[in-house]
PDB file of C-alpha atoms in Angstrom:
ATOM      1  CA  MET A   1      49.986 -32.091  26.278  1.00 46.00           C
ATOM      2  CA  GLY A   2      49.259 -28.524  25.141  1.00 45.00           C
ATOM      3  CA  VAL A   3      50.240 -25.352  26.897  1.00 40.00           C
ATOM      4  CA  GLU A   4      48.891 -25.338  30.462  1.00 54.00           C
ATOM      5  CA  LYS A   5      46.160 -22.824  31.312  1.00 65.00           C
ATOM      6  CA  ALA A   6      46.164 -21.353  27.808  1.00 73.00           C
ATOM      7  CA  GLU A   7      43.059 -19.605  26.573  1.00 88.00           C
ATOM      8  CA  PRO A   8      40.804 -21.810  24.449  1.00 89.00           C
ATOM      9  CA  GLY A   9      41.602 -21.139  20.812  1.00 90.00           C
ATOM     10  CA  ASP A  10      45.140 -19.905  21.560  1.00 92.00           C
ATOM     11  CA  GLU A  11      47.189 -20.508  18.416  1.00 92.00           C
ATOM     12  CA  GLN A  12      50.141 -22.218  20.105  1.00 95.00           C
ATOM     13  CA  ALA A  13      47.986 -24.285  22.446  1.00 95.00           C
ATOM     14  CA  VAL A  14      45.886 -25.560  19.541  1.00 95.00           C
ATOM     15  CA  ALA A  15      49.020 -26.450  17.570  1.00 95.00           C
ATOM     16  CA  ALA A  16      50.582 -28.258  20.535  1.00 95.00           C
ATOM     17  CA  ALA A  17      47.454 -30.260  21.386  1.00 95.00           C
ATOM     18  CA  CYS A  18      46.824 -31.211  17.753  1.00 95.00           C
ATOM     19  CA  HIS A  19      50.434 -32.252  17.292  1.00 95.00           C
ATOM     20  CA  ARG A  20      50.279 -34.389  20.438  1.00 94.00           C
ATOM     21  CA  VAL A  21      47.155 -36.203  19.281  1.00 95.00           C
ATOM     22  CA  LEU A  22      47.804 -36.487  15.551  1.00 95.00           C
ATOM     23  CA  TRP A  23      51.585 -36.839  15.232  1.00 94.00           C
ATOM     24  CA  ASP A  24      53.244 -37.683  18.540  1.00 91.00           C
ATOM     25  CA  MET A  25      53.621 -41.446  18.770  1.00 89.00           C
ATOM     26  CA  ARG A  26      53.993 -41.624  22.560  1.00 89.00           C
ATOM     27  CA  PRO A  27      50.991 -43.378  24.113  1.00 89.00           C
ATOM     28  CA  PHE A  28      48.879 -41.434  26.567  1.00 87.00           C
ATOM     29  CA  ASP A  29      47.160 -42.733  29.640  1.00 92.00           C
ATOM     30  CA  ALA A  30      43.524 -42.211  30.636  1.00 91.00           C
ATOM     31  CA  ASP A  31      44.274 -39.011  32.580  1.00 95.00           C
ATOM     32  CA  GLU A  32      46.113 -37.418  29.661  1.00 94.00           C
ATOM     33  CA  THR A  33      43.372 -38.553  27.289  1.00 92.00           C
ATOM     34  CA  ARG A  34      40.724 -36.853  29.450  1.00 93.00           C
ATOM     35  CA  ALA A  35      42.826 -33.681  29.712  1.00 95.00           C
ATOM     36  CA  LEU A  36      43.378 -33.600  25.931  1.00 95.00           C
ATOM     37  CA  LEU A  37      39.682 -34.203  25.282  1.00 94.00           C
ATOM     38  CA  GLU A  38      38.782 -31.304  27.562  1.00 95.00           C
ATOM     39  CA  GLU A  39      41.417 -29.020  26.047  1.00 96.00           C
ATOM     40  CA  LEU A  40      40.525 -29.790  22.426  1.00 96.00           C
ATOM     41  CA  ASP A  41      36.806 -29.513  23.138  1.00 95.00           C
ATOM     42  CA  GLY A  42      37.479 -26.025  24.538  1.00 96.00           C
ATOM     43  CA  HIS A  43      39.519 -25.060  21.469  1.00 97.00           C
ATOM     44  CA  VAL A  44      36.818 -26.246  19.067  1.00 97.00           C
ATOM     45  CA  ARG A  45      34.117 -24.418  21.028  1.00 96.00           C
ATOM     46  CA  ALA A  46      36.197 -21.219  21.057  1.00 96.00           C
ATOM     47  CA  LEU A  47      37.239 -21.324  17.397  1.00 97.00           C
ATOM     48  CA  SER A  48      33.992 -22.351  15.700  1.00 96.00           C
ATOM     49  CA  PRO A  49      32.124 -19.050  16.348  1.00 96.00           C
ATOM     50  CA  GLN A  50      35.154 -17.117  15.112  1.00 95.00           C
ATOM     51  CA  VAL A  51      35.251 -19.130  11.880  1.00 96.00           C
ATOM     52  CA  THR A  52      31.485 -18.793  11.499  1.00 95.00           C
ATOM     53  CA  ALA A  53      31.919 -15.011  11.618  1.00 94.00           C
ATOM     54  CA  PHE A  54      34.490 -15.149   8.793  1.00 92.00           C
ATOM     55  CA  VAL A  55      32.424 -17.383   6.455  1.00 92.00           C
ATOM     56  CA  PRO A  56      30.619 -14.501   4.680  1.00 90.00           C
ATOM     57  CA  GLY A  57      34.007 -13.059   3.681  1.00 88.00           C
ATOM     58  CA  LEU A  58      35.298 -16.331   2.258  1.00 88.00           C
ATOM     59  CA  ALA A  59      34.765 -17.451  -1.313  1.00 88.00           C
ATOM     60  CA  GLY A  60      34.881 -20.559  -3.440  1.00 91.00           C
ATOM     61  CA  GLU A  61      36.447 -23.738  -2.109  1.00 92.00           C
ATOM     62  CA  THR A  62      37.573 -22.075   1.108  1.00 91.00           C
ATOM     63  CA  ARG A  63      33.982 -21.178   1.922  1.00 93.00           C
ATOM     64  CA  GLU A  64      32.775 -24.689   1.074  1.00 95.00           C
ATOM     65  CA  THR A  65      35.538 -26.160   3.249  1.00 95.00           C
ATOM     66  CA  ALA A  66      34.469 -23.919   6.116  1.00 95.00           C
ATOM     67  CA  PHE A  67      30.886 -25.192   5.788  1.00 96.00           C
ATOM     68  CA  VAL A  68      32.052 -28.824   5.868  1.00 96.00           C
ATOM     69  CA  VAL A  69      34.240 -28.201   8.909  1.00 97.00           C
ATOM     70  CA  LEU A  70      31.441 -26.382  10.746  1.00 97.00           C
ATOM     71  CA  ARG A  71      29.006 -29.223   9.954  1.00 96.00           C
ATOM     72  CA  ASN A  72      31.493 -31.660  11.469  1.00 95.00           C
ATOM     73  CA  VAL A  73      31.860 -29.430  14.521  1.00 96.00           C
ATOM     74  CA  ASP A  74      28.098 -29.691  15.007  1.00 94.00           C
ATOM     75  CA  ARG A  75      28.273 -33.464  14.604  1.00 92.00           C
ATOM     76  CA  VAL A  76      31.105 -33.914  17.108  1.00 92.00           C
ATOM     77  CA  LEU A  77      29.768 -31.448  19.683  1.00 91.00           C
ATOM     78  CA  TYR A  78      26.150 -32.616  19.403  1.00 88.00           C
ATOM     79  CA  PRO A  79      25.013 -33.502  22.951  1.00 81.00           C
ATOM     80  CA  ASP A  80      23.828 -36.973  21.914  1.00 79.00           C
ATOM     81  CA  ALA A  81      27.021 -37.812  20.009  1.00 73.00           C
ATOM     82  CA  PRO A  82      28.434 -41.138  21.171  1.00 70.00           C
ATOM     83  CA  SER A  83      31.313 -40.567  23.556  1.00 71.00           C
ATOM     84  CA  THR A  84      32.332 -44.132  24.371  1.00 76.00           C
ATOM     85  CA  ASP A  85      35.238 -44.235  21.914  1.00 84.00           C
ATOM     86  CA  TRP A  86      37.570 -41.661  23.449  1.00 86.00           C
ATOM     87  CA  GLN A  87      40.331 -42.194  20.904  1.00 87.00           C
ATOM     88  CA  LEU A  88      38.008 -41.540  17.970  1.00 89.00           C
ATOM     89  CA  ARG A  89      36.573 -38.453  19.669  1.00 91.00           C
ATOM     90  CA  LEU A  90      40.083 -37.233  20.461  1.00 93.00           C
ATOM     91  CA  HIS A  91      41.104 -37.655  16.823  1.00 94.00           C
ATOM     92  CA  ASP A  92      37.954 -35.908  15.558  1.00 94.00           C
ATOM     93  CA  LEU A  93      38.449 -32.957  17.918  1.00 96.00           C
ATOM     94  CA  ALA A  94      42.127 -32.618  16.951  1.00 97.00           C
ATOM     95  CA  VAL A  95      41.339 -32.635  13.226  1.00 96.00           C
ATOM     96  CA  LEU A  96      38.570 -30.073  13.723  1.00 97.00           C
ATOM     97  CA  ALA A  97      40.660 -27.814  15.960  1.00 97.00           C
ATOM     98  CA  ARG A  98      43.475 -27.815  13.393  1.00 97.00           C
ATOM     99  CA  ALA A  99      41.077 -27.081  10.526  1.00 96.00           C
ATOM    100  CA  LEU A 100      39.356 -24.296  12.488  1.00 97.00           C
ATOM    101  CA  ARG A 101      42.713 -22.762  13.374  1.00 96.00           C
ATOM    102  CA  GLU A 102      43.707 -22.641   9.705  1.00 95.00           C
ATOM    103  CA  LEU A 103      40.321 -21.305   8.600  1.00 95.00           C
ATOM    104  CA  ARG A 104      40.517 -18.595  11.243  1.00 95.00           C
ATOM    105  CA  ALA A 105      43.939 -17.605   9.905  1.00 93.00           C
ATOM    106  CA  LEU A 106      42.529 -17.461   6.352  1.00 90.00           C
ATOM    107  CA  GLY A 107      39.574 -15.404   7.556  1.00 88.00           C
ATOM    108  CA  ARG A 108      41.835 -12.962   9.359  1.00 88.00           C
ATOM    109  CA  GLN A 109      44.007 -12.714   6.274  1.00 86.00           C
ATOM    110  CA  ARG A 110      40.940 -11.892   4.187  1.00 79.00           C
ATOM    111  CA  VAL A 111      39.736  -9.242   6.618  1.00 71.00           C
ATOM    112  CA  GLY A 112      43.229  -7.816   7.128  1.00 69.00           C
ATOM    113  CA  GLY A 113      44.001  -7.893   3.407  1.00 63.00           C
ATOM    114  CA  GLU A 114      40.612  -6.693   2.249  1.00 51.00           C
ATOM    115  CA  ARG A 115      40.731  -4.756  -0.969  1.00 40.00           C
ATOM    116  CA  ARG A 116      39.245  -1.274  -1.209  1.00 37.00           C
ATOM    117  CA  GLY A 117      37.049  -1.218  -4.237  1.00 38.00           C
ATOM    118  CA  GLY A 118      35.171  -3.434  -6.585  1.00 38.00           C
ATOM    119  CA  GLY A 119      34.948  -6.350  -4.176  1.00 40.00           C
ATOM    120  CA  VAL A 120      36.895  -8.475  -6.651  1.00 38.00           C
ATOM    121  CA  ASP A 121      38.081 -11.678  -5.035  1.00 41.00           C
ATOM    122  CA  GLU A 122      41.810 -11.287  -5.606  1.00 40.00           C
ATOM    123  CA  ALA A 123      44.746 -12.427  -3.507  1.00 40.00           C
ATOM    124  CA  ALA A 124      45.349 -10.622  -0.210  1.00 41.00           C
ATOM    125  CA  ASP A 125      49.009 -10.411  -1.197  1.00 41.00           C
ATOM    126  CA  PRO A 126      49.922  -6.693  -1.565  1.00 39.00           C
ATOM    127  CA  SER A 127      51.927  -7.298  -4.748  1.00 39.00           C
ATOM    128  CA  GLY A 128      48.914  -8.972  -6.367  1.00 39.00           C
ATOM    129  CA  TRP A 129      46.704  -6.071  -5.338  1.00 35.00           C
ATOM    130  CA  LEU A 130      49.154  -3.541  -6.775  1.00 36.00           C
ATOM    131  CA  ALA A 131      49.548  -5.490 -10.017  1.00 38.00           C
ATOM    132  CA  ALA A 132      45.771  -5.703 -10.416  1.00 40.00           C
ATOM    133  CA  ARG A 133      45.428  -1.946  -9.832  1.00 40.00           C
ATOM    134  CA  ALA A 134      48.197  -1.202 -12.342  1.00 41.00           C
ATOM    135  CA  GLY A 135      46.341  -3.149 -15.022  1.00 43.00           C
ATOM    136  CA  ALA A 136      48.989  -5.864 -15.214  1.00 39.00           C
TER     137      ALA A 136
END
């Protein structure tokens, strides 16, 4: 299972829980399934508002991907969503948590690598920014 008592949305805890659900082939019992469901639900609930805040700063396909992921978050977390198939819900939450984690990283990169001037959507990579400024 993921890191015990980690904060919801914690980078390493999200990675560990997603890896356990999506890639680790060891079977899990009902108790571990419930614990993973609770943990991943917490990660998705913690990450989705953070990604929502970054959406205005995203562009193109990344922005469209963020919208699709956030729509799926709404679908999975909807109070009337069927919860009888725990394995399907566990898979959905793991996929969403992983996608939200990556989108949050992209959003932070955008904010941290924001260009000063023009608002041109260029790479956050400093060498790309310098080359663009030099007229290359």
